[in-house]
Coordinates of C-alpha atoms in Angstrom, one line a residue:
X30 CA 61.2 99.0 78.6
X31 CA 62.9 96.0 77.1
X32 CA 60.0 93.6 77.5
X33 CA 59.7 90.3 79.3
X34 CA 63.1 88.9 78.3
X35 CA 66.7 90.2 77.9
X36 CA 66.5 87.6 74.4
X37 CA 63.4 89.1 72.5
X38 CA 63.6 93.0 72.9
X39 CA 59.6 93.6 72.8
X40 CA 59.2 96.9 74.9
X41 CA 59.8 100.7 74.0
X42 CA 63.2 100.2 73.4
X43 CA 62.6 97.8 70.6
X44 CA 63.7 100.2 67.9
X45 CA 66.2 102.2 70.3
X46 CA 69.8 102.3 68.5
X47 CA 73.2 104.3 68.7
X48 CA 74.7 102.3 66.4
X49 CA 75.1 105.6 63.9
X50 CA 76.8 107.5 67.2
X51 CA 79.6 105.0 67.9
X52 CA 81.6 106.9 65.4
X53 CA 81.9 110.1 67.9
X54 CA 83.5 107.8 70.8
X55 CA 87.3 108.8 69.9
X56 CA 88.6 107.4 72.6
X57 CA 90.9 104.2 72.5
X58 CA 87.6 101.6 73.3
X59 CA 87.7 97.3 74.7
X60 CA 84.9 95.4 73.7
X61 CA 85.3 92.8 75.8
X62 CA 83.1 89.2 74.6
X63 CA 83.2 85.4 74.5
X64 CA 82.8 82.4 72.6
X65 CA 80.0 81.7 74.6
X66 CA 78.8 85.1 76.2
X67 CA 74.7 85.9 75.1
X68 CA 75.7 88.3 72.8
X69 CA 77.3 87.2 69.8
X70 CA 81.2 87.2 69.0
X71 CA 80.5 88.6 65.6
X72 CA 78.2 91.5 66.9
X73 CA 80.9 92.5 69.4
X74 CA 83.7 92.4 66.8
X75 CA 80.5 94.7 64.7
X76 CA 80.6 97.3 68.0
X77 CA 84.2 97.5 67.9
X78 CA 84.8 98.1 63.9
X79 CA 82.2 101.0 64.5
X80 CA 84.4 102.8 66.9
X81 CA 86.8 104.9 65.2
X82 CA 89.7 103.4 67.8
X83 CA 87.7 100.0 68.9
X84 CA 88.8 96.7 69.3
X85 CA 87.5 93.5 69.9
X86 CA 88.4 90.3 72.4
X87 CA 87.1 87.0 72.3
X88 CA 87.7 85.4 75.5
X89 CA 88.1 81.8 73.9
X90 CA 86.8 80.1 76.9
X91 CA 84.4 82.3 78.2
X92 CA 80.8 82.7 78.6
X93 CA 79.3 85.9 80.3
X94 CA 81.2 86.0 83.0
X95 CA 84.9 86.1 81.3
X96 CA 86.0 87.8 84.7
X97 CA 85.7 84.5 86.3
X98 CA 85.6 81.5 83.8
X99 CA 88.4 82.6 81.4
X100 CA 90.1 85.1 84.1
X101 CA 93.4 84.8 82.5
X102 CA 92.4 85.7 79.3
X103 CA 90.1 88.5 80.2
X104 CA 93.2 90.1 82.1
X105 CA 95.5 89.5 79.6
X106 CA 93.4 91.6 76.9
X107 CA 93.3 93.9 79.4
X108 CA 96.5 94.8 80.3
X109 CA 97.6 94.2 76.3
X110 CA 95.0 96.6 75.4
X111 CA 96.3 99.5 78.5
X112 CA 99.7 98.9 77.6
X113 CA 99.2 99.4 73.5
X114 CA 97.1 102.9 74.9
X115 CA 99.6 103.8 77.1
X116 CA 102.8 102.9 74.9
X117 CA 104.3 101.3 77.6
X118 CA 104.6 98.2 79.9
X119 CA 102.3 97.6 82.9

């Protein structure tokens, strides 16, 4: 379906997209990225403006594994992000 490589989308979901339903996810929505994650910071920070209640994080030191190489960070946006949902401290 994707092709040979998670890099150059050749398969049958070459031209697959949702990007036009991200604005029916009301929800308060993370999109969690890096600095140096595979998908670029820009095109998470894209995701997120699309949701009507999205926002971004850039783990700073991160790759694709923020959960482990920038762990503090990661957390951090996390609980920020739960707290400013929940209008309260964790």
């Amino acid at each position: 379906m994707q092709g040979p490589t998670e890099f150059n989308i050749a398969g049958s979901c070459k031209d697959w997209t949702i990007r036009d339903r991200l604005k029916k996810i009301l929800v308060p929505t993370l999109v969690l990225g890096a600095k140096y994650d595979s998908m670029n910071p820009e095109e998470i920070k894209a995701v997120a403006k699309r949701l009507p209640n999205g926002e971004a994080h850039i783990c700073p030191n991160g790759s694709h594994f923020s959960i482990f190489d920038d762990q503090e960070d990661y957390f951090n946006a996390i609980t920020s992000f739960i707290e400013k949902v929940e209008g309260r401290k964790i």
